[in-house]
Tab-separated table of C-alpha atoms in Angstrom:
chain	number	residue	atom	x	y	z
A	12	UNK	CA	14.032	25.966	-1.909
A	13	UNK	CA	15.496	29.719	-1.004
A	14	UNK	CA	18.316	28.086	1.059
A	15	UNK	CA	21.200	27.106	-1.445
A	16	UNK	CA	22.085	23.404	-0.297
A	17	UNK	CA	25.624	21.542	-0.986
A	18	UNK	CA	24.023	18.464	0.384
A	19	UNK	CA	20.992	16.396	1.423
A	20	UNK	CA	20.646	13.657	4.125
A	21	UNK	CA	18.895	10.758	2.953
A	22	UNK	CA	15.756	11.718	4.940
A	23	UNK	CA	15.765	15.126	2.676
A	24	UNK	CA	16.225	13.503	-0.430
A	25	UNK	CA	13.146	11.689	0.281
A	26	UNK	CA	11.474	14.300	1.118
A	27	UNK	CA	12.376	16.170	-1.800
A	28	UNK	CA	11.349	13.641	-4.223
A	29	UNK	CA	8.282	13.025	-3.010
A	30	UNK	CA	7.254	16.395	-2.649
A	31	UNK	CA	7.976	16.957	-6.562
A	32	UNK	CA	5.705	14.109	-7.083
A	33	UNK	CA	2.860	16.086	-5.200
A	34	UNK	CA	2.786	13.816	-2.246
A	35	UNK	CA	3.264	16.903	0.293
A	36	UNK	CA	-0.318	17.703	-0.539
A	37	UNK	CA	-3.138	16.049	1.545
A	38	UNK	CA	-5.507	13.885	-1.043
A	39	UNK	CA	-8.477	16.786	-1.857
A	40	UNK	CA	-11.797	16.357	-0.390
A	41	UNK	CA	-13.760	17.069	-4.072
A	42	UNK	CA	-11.180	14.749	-6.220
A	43	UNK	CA	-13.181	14.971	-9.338
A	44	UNK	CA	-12.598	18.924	-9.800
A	45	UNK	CA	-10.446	19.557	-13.031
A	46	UNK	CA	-8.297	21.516	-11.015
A	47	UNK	CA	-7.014	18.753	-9.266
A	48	UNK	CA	-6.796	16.808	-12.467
A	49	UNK	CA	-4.931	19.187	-14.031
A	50	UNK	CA	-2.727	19.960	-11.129
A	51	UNK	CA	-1.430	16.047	-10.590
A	52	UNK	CA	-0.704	15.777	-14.206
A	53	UNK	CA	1.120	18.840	-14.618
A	54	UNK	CA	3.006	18.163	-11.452
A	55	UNK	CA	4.505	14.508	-12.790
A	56	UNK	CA	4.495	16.065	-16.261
A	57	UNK	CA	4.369	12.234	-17.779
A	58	UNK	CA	1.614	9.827	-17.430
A	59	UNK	CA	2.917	6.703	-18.358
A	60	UNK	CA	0.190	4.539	-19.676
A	61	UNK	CA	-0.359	0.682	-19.338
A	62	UNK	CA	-3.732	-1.098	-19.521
A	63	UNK	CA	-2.861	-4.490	-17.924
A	64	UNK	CA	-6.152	-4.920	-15.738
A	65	UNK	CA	-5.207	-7.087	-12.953
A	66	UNK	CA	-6.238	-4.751	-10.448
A	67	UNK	CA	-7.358	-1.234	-12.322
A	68	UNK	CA	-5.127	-0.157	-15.802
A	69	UNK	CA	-1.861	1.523	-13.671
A	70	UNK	CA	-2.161	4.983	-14.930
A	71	UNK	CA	-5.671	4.988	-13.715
A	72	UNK	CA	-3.723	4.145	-10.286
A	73	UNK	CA	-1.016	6.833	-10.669
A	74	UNK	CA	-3.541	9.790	-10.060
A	75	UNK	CA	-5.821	7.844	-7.450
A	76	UNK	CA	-2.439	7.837	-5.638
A	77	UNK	CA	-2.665	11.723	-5.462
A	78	UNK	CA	-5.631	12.673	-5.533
A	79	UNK	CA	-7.890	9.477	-4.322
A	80	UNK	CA	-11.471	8.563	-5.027
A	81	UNK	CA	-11.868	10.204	-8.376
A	82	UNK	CA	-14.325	9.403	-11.293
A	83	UNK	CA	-12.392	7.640	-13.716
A	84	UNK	CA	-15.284	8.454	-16.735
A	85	UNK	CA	-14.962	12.526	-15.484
A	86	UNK	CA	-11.451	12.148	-15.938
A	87	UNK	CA	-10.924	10.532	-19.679
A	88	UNK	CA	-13.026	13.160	-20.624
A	89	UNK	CA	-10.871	15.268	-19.192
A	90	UNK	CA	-7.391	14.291	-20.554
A	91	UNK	CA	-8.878	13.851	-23.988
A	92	UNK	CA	-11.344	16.990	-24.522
A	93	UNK	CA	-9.647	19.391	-22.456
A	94	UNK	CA	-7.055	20.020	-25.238
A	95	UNK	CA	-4.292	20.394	-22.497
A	96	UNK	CA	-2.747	16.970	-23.114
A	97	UNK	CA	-1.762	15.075	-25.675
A	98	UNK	CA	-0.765	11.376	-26.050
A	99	UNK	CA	3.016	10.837	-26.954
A	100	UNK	CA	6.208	8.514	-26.663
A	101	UNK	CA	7.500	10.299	-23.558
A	102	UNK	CA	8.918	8.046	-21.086
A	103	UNK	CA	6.876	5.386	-22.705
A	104	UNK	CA	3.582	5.558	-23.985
A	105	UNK	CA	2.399	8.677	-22.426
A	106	UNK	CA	0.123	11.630	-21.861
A	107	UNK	CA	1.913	14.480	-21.736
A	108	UNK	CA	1.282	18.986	-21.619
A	109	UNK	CA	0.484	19.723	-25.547
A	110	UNK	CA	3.134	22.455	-25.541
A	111	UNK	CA	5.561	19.766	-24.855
A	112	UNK	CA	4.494	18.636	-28.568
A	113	UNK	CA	7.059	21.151	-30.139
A	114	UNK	CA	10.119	20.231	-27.095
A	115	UNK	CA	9.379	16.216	-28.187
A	116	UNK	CA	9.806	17.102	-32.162
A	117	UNK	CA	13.323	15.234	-31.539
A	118	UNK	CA	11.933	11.792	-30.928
A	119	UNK	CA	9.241	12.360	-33.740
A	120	UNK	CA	12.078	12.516	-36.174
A	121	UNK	CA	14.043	9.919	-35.060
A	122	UNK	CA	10.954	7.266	-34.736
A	123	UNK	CA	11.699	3.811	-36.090
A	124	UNK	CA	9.424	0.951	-35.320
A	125	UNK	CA	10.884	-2.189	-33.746
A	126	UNK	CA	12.844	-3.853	-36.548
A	127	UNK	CA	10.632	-6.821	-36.810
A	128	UNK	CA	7.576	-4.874	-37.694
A	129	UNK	CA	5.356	-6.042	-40.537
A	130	UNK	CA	5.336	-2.188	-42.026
A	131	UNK	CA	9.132	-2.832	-42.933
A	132	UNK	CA	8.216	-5.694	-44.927
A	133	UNK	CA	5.687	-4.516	-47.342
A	134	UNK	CA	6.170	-4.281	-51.155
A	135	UNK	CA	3.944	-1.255	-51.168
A	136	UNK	CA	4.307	0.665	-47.930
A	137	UNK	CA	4.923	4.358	-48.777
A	138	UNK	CA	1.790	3.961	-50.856
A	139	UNK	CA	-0.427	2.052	-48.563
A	140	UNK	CA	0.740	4.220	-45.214
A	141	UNK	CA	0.126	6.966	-47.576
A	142	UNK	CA	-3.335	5.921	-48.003
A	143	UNK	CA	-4.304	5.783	-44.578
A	144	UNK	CA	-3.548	9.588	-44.287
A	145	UNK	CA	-6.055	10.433	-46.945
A	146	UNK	CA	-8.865	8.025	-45.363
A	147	UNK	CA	-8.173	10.094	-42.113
A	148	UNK	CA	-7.802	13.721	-43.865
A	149	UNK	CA	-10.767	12.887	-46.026
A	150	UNK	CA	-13.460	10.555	-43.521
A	151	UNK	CA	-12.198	11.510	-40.412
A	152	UNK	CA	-10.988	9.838	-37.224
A	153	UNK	CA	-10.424	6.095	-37.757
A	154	UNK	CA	-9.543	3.041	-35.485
A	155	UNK	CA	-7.532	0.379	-36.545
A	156	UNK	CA	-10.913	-1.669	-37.496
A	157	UNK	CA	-11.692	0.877	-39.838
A	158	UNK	CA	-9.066	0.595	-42.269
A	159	UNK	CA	-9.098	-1.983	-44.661
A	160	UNK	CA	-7.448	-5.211	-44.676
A	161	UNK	CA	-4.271	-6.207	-45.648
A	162	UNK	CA	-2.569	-9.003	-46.162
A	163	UNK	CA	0.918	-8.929	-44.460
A	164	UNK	CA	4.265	-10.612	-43.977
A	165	UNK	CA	4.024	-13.987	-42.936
A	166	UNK	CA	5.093	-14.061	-38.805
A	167	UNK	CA	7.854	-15.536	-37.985
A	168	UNK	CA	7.982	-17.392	-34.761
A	169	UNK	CA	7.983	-14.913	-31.733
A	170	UNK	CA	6.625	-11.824	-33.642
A	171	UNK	CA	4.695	-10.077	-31.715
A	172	UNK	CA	0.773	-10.317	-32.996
A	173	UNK	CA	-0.785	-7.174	-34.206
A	174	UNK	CA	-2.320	-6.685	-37.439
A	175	UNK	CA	-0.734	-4.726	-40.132
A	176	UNK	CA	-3.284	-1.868	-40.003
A	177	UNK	CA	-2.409	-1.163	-36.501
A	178	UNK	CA	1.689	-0.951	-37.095
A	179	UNK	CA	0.672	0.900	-39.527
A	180	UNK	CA	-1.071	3.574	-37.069
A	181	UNK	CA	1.622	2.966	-34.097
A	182	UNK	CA	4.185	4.130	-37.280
A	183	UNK	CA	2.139	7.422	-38.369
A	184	UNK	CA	2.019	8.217	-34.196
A	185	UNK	CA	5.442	7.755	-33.659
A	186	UNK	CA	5.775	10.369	-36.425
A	187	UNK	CA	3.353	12.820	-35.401
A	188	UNK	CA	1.219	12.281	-38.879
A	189	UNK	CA	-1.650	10.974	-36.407
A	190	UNK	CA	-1.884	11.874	-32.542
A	191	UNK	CA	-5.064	9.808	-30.198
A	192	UNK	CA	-7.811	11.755	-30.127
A	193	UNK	CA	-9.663	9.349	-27.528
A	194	UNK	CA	-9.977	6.462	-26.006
A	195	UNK	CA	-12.513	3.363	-26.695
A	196	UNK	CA	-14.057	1.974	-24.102
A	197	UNK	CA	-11.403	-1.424	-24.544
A	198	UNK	CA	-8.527	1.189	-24.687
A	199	UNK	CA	-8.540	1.195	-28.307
A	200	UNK	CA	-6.909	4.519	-30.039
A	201	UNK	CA	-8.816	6.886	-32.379
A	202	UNK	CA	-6.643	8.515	-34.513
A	203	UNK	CA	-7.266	11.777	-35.478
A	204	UNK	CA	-4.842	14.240	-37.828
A	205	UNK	CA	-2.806	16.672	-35.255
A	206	UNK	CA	-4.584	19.574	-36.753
A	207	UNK	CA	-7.538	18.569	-35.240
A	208	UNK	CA	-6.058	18.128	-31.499
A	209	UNK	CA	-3.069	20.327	-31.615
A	210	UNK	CA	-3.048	24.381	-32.152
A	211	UNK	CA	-1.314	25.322	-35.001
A	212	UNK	CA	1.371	27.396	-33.218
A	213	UNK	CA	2.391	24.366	-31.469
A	214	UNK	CA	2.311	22.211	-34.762
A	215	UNK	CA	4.176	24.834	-36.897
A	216	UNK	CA	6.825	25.462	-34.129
A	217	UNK	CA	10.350	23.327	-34.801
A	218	UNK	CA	12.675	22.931	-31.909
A	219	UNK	CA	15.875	22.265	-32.243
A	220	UNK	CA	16.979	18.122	-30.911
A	221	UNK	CA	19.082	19.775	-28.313
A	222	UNK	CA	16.883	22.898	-26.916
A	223	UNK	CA	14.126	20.514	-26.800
A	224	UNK	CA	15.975	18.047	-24.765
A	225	UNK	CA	17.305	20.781	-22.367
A	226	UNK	CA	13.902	22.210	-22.015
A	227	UNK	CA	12.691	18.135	-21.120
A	228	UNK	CA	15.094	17.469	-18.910
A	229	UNK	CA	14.583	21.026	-16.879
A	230	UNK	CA	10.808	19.090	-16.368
A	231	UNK	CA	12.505	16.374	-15.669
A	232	UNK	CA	14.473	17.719	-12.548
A	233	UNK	CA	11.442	19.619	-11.589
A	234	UNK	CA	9.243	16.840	-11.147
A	235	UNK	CA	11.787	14.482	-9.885
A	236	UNK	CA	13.323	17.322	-7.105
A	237	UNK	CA	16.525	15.560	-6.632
A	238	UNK	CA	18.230	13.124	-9.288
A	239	UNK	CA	21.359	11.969	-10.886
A	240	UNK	CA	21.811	11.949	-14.584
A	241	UNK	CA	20.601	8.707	-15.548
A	242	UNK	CA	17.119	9.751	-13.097
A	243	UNK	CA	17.046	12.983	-15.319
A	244	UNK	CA	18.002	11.446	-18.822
A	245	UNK	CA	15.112	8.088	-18.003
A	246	UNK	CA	12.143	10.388	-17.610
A	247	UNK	CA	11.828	11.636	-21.239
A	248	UNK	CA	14.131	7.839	-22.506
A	249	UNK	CA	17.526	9.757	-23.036
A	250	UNK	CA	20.586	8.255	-23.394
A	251	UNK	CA	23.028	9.798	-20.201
A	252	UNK	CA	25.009	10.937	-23.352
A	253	UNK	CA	22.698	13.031	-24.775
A	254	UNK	CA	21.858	14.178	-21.361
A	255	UNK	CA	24.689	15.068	-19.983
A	256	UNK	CA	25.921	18.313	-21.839
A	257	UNK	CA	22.266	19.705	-21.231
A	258	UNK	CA	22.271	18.882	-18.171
A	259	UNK	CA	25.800	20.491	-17.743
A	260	UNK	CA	24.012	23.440	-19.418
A	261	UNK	CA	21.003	23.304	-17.198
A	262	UNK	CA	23.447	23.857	-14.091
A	263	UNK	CA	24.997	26.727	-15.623
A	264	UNK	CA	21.552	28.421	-16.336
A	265	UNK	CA	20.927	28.059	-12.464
A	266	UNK	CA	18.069	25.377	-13.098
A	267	UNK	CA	19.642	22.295	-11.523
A	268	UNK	CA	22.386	22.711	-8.999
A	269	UNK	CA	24.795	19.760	-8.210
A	270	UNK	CA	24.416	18.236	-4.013
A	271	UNK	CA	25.792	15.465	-2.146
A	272	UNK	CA	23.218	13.157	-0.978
A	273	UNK	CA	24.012	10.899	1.692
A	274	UNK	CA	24.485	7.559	0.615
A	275	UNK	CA	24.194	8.398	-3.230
A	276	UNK	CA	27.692	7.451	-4.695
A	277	UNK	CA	26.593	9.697	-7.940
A	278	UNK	CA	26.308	13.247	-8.037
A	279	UNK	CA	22.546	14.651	-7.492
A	280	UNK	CA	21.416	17.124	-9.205
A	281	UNK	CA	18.383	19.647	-7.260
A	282	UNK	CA	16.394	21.445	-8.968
A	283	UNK	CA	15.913	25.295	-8.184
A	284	UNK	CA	12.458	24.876	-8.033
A	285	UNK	CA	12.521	22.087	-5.400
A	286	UNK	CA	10.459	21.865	-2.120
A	287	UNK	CA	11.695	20.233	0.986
A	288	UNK	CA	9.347	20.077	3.774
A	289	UNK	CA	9.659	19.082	7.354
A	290	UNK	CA	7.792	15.674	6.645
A	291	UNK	CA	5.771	13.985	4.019
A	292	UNK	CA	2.560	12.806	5.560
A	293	UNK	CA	-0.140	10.009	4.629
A	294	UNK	CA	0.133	6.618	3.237
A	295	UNK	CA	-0.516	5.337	-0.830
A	296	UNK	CA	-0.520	2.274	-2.576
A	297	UNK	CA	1.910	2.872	-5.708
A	298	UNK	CA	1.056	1.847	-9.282
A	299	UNK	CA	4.135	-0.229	-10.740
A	300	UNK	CA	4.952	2.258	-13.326
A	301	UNK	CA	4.318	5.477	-10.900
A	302	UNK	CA	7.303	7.925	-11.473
A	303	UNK	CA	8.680	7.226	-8.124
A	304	UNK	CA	9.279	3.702	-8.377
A	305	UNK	CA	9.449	3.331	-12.435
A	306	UNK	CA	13.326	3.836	-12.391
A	307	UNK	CA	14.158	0.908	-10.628
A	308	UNK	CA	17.770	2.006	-9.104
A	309	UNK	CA	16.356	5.204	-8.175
A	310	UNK	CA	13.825	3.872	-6.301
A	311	UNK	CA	16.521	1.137	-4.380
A	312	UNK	CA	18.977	4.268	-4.060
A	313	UNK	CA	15.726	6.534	-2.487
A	314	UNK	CA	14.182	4.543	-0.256
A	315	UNK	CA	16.618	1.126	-0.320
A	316	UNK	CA	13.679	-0.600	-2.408
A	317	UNK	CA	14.168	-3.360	-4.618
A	318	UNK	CA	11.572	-3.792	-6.994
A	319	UNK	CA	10.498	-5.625	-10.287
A	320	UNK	CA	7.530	-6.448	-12.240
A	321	UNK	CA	7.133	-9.873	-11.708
A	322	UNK	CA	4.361	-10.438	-13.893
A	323	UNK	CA	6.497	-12.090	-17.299
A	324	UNK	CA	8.178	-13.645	-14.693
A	325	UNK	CA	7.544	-17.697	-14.263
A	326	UNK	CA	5.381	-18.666	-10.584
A	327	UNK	CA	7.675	-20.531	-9.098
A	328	UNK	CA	10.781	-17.723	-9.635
A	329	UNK	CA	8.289	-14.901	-8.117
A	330	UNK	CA	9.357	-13.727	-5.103
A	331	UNK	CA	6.824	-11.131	-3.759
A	332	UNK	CA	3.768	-11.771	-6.581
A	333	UNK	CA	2.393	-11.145	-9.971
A	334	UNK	CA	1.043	-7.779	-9.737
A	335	UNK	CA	2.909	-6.396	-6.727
A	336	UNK	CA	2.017	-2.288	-5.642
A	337	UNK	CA	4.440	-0.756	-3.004
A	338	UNK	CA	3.276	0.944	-0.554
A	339	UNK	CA	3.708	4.274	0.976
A	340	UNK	CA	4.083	5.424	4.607
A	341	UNK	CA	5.467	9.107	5.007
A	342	UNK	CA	8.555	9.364	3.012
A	343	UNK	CA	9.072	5.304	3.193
A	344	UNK	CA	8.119	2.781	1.080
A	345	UNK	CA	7.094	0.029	4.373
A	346	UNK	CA	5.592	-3.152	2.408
A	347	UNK	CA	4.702	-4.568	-0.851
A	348	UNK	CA	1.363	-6.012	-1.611
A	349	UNK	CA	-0.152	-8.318	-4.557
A	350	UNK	CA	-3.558	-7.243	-5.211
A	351	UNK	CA	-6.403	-8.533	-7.846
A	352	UNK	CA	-9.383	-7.218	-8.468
A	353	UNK	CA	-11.729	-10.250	-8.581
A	354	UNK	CA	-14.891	-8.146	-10.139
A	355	UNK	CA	-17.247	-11.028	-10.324
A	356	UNK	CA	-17.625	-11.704	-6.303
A	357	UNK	CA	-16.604	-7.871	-5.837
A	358	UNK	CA	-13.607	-8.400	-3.983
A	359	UNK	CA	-9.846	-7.125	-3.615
A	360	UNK	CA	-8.087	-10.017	-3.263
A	361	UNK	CA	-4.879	-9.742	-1.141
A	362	UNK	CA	-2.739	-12.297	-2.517
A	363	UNK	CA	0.086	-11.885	-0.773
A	364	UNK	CA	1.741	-8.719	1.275
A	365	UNK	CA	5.351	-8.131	2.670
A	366	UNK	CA	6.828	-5.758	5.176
A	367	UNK	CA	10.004	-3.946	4.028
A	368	UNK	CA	12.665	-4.249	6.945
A	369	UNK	CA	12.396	-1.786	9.470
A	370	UNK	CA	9.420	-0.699	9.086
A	371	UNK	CA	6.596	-0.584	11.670
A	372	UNK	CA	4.297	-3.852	11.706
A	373	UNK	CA	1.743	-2.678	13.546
A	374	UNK	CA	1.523	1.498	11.973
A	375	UNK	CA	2.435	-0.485	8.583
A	376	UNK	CA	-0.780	-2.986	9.057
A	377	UNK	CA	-3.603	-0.054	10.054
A	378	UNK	CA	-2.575	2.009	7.345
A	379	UNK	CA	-2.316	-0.098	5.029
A	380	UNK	CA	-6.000	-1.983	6.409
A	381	UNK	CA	-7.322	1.918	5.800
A	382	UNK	CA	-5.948	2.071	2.532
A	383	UNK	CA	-7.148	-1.452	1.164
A	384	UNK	CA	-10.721	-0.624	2.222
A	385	UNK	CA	-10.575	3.255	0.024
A	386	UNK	CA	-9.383	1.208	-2.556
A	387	UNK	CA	-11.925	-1.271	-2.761
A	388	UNK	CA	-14.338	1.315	-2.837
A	389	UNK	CA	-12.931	3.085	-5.590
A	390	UNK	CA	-12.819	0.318	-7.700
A	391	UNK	CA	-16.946	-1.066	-6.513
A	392	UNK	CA	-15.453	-4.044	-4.792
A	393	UNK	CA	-17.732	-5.171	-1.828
A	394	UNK	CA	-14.903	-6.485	0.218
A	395	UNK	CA	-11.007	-7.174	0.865
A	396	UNK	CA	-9.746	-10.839	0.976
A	397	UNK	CA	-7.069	-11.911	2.422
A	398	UNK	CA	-5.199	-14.883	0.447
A	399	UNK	CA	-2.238	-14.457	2.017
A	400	UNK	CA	-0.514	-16.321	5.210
A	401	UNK	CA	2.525	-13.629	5.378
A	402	UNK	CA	2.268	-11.864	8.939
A	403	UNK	CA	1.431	-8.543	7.702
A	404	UNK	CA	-1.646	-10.079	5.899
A	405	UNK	CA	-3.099	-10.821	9.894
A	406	UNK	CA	-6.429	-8.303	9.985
A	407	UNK	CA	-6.209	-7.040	6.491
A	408	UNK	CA	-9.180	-8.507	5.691
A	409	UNK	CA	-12.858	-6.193	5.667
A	410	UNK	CA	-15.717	-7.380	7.341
């Protein structure tokens, strides 16, 4: 953006997040070309990953958003053998650039498993997390099935059930003694030694906690466009306090610059890379944990949408669904829709689907129709079924 701006009219600010996200591009007509693969995921810079397989594992969903009917095989091959990208703790679980390895050092050497973990509880744990290191350094990449019993800490009530083998791997990852080389075809990690993934210049490279959390949150306003503090500091998990003297730092360097956005009762910050075009064209479903939606009061203060996962949530205190995907209509977010994939009779179930207020019911309906049908298609699915009795669900259905 060459203009300077002091501030943004809600309309703008739309526009200028969503064209961070790459949603001013038009989806490509060849969507399996790396290019495109590589292009989407350096764009959002963090690929939050979540395997619940109601409809298709949301990540999966995330670049199908972008780029549309993509080969999902062509793709894992892609993220993992490339050597561009790395898995990490990012925002959450994550795929992220590999020369953000060095800038993420910070929350490598601050990792500490969840407090009720098994791992904490063994008599012998330096020795027997040491031992897994060998296996790995000495026999190569391992999955959690490949290491050898062990006989843990009884569980309490409410523990959450994983075997001690894998806490054991989750703690060497959150280190950085063991980084995912792949994938299994049930989303199991291989662990590999980061020697084997990561160039050495990256590996041997230490970054300062504070220069590598500047340099993160710089990404940060990049590939958000336009964002308050807490937007910036929840990409990479920051607390707003460590945030907010970088971020201070960041507007002095000229990379962020402070705006008024219209509406936004917190100060925005734009970033100098930022694009804000005329309009934002085509429609999208949105996977739950997409980075435009993922921060929930961003997304309410964006585009005045209220959203939650409702699937820990009890049926009868749902309001819109268990696995509920906004939708996208220019720079709006016009309905909400609770989709299955039901792979045995090769349908996309509709379950339910709401229109947001003021938007269009009848533009809101066809586009949404079109994108239901692309969908299904993607996934295999024969046909779209409409469970639904809300009025926007009226013609969804294929024939």
């Amino acid at each position: 953006m060459t203009q300077r701006r002091i501030r943004l009219s809600a309309a703008e600010a739309r526009r200028v997040a969503l064209a961070a996200q790459g949603f001013d591009r038009e989806r490509p007509a060849t969507p399996n070309d790396a290019r495109h693969f590589r292009r989407s995921l350096r764009t959002i810079r963090v690929l939050q990953l979540d395997f619940v397989n109601v409809l298709v594992p949301a990540h999966f969903l995330i670049l199908w958003s972008r780029i549309g009917a993509y080969d999902r095989t062509r793709f894992e091959r892609f993220l993992y053998d490339a050597g561009e990208f790395t898995e990490h703790w990012a925002h959450e679980a994550s795929v992220v650039p590999v020369e953000d390895w060095p800038l993420l050092g910070y929350r490598r050497r601050s990792y500490e498993q969840w407090a009720g973990s098994p791992i904490h509880r063994l008599p012998d744990r330096d020795a027997y997390l040491a031992a897994i290191l060998a296996q790995v350094r000495d026999q190569g990449a391992v999955t959690a099935s490949d290491l050898p019993g062990v006989e843990g800490p009884r569980r309490k009530a409410g523990d959450w059930h994983r075997s001690v083998p894998r806490w054991a791997l989750e703690h060497h990852f959150g280190r950085g003694k063991l980084a995912v080389r792949q994938r299994l075809g049930n989303f199991q990690r291989v662990y590999d030694l980061p020697e084997r993934l990561v160039a050495t210049e990256l590996l041997v490279q230490h970054v300062p906690d504070e220069e590598g959390q500047r340099a993160l949150l710089r990404h940060a306003g990049v590939s958000l466009g336009v964002a308050t503090l807490q937007d910036l500091a929840d990409y990479y998990r920051m607390s707003p306090r460590d945030a907010a003297p970088r971020v201070t730092e960041l507007v002095e360097a000229g990379a962020l610059q402070p705006v008024d956005v219209e509406g936004w009762n917190e100060t925005a910050y734009l970033s100098a890379e930022a694009r804000l075009p005329r309009r934002i064209r085509g429609a999208c479903l949105l996977s739950p944990f997409d980075p435009v939606v993922w921060f929930r009061p961003r997304a309410e203060r964006l585009f005045g949408f209220e959203y939650r996962i409702e699937i820990y949530v009890p049926e009868p205190k749902r309001r819109w669904g268990y696995y509920v995907l906004p939708f996208r209509l220019g720079d709006r977010i016009v309905a909400r829709v609770d989709l299955k994939a039901d792979r045995a009779a090769g349908q996309l179930l509709v379950q339910r689907a709401h229109l947001e207020a003021g938007a269009d019911p009848q533009e809101t309906r066809a586009a949404l129709r079109d994108e239901l049908g692309k969908l299904a298609n993607w996934l295999g699915l024969d046909t779209v079924k409409v469970l639904g009795r809300e009025a926007l669900c009226r013609g969804l259905a294929s024939r």
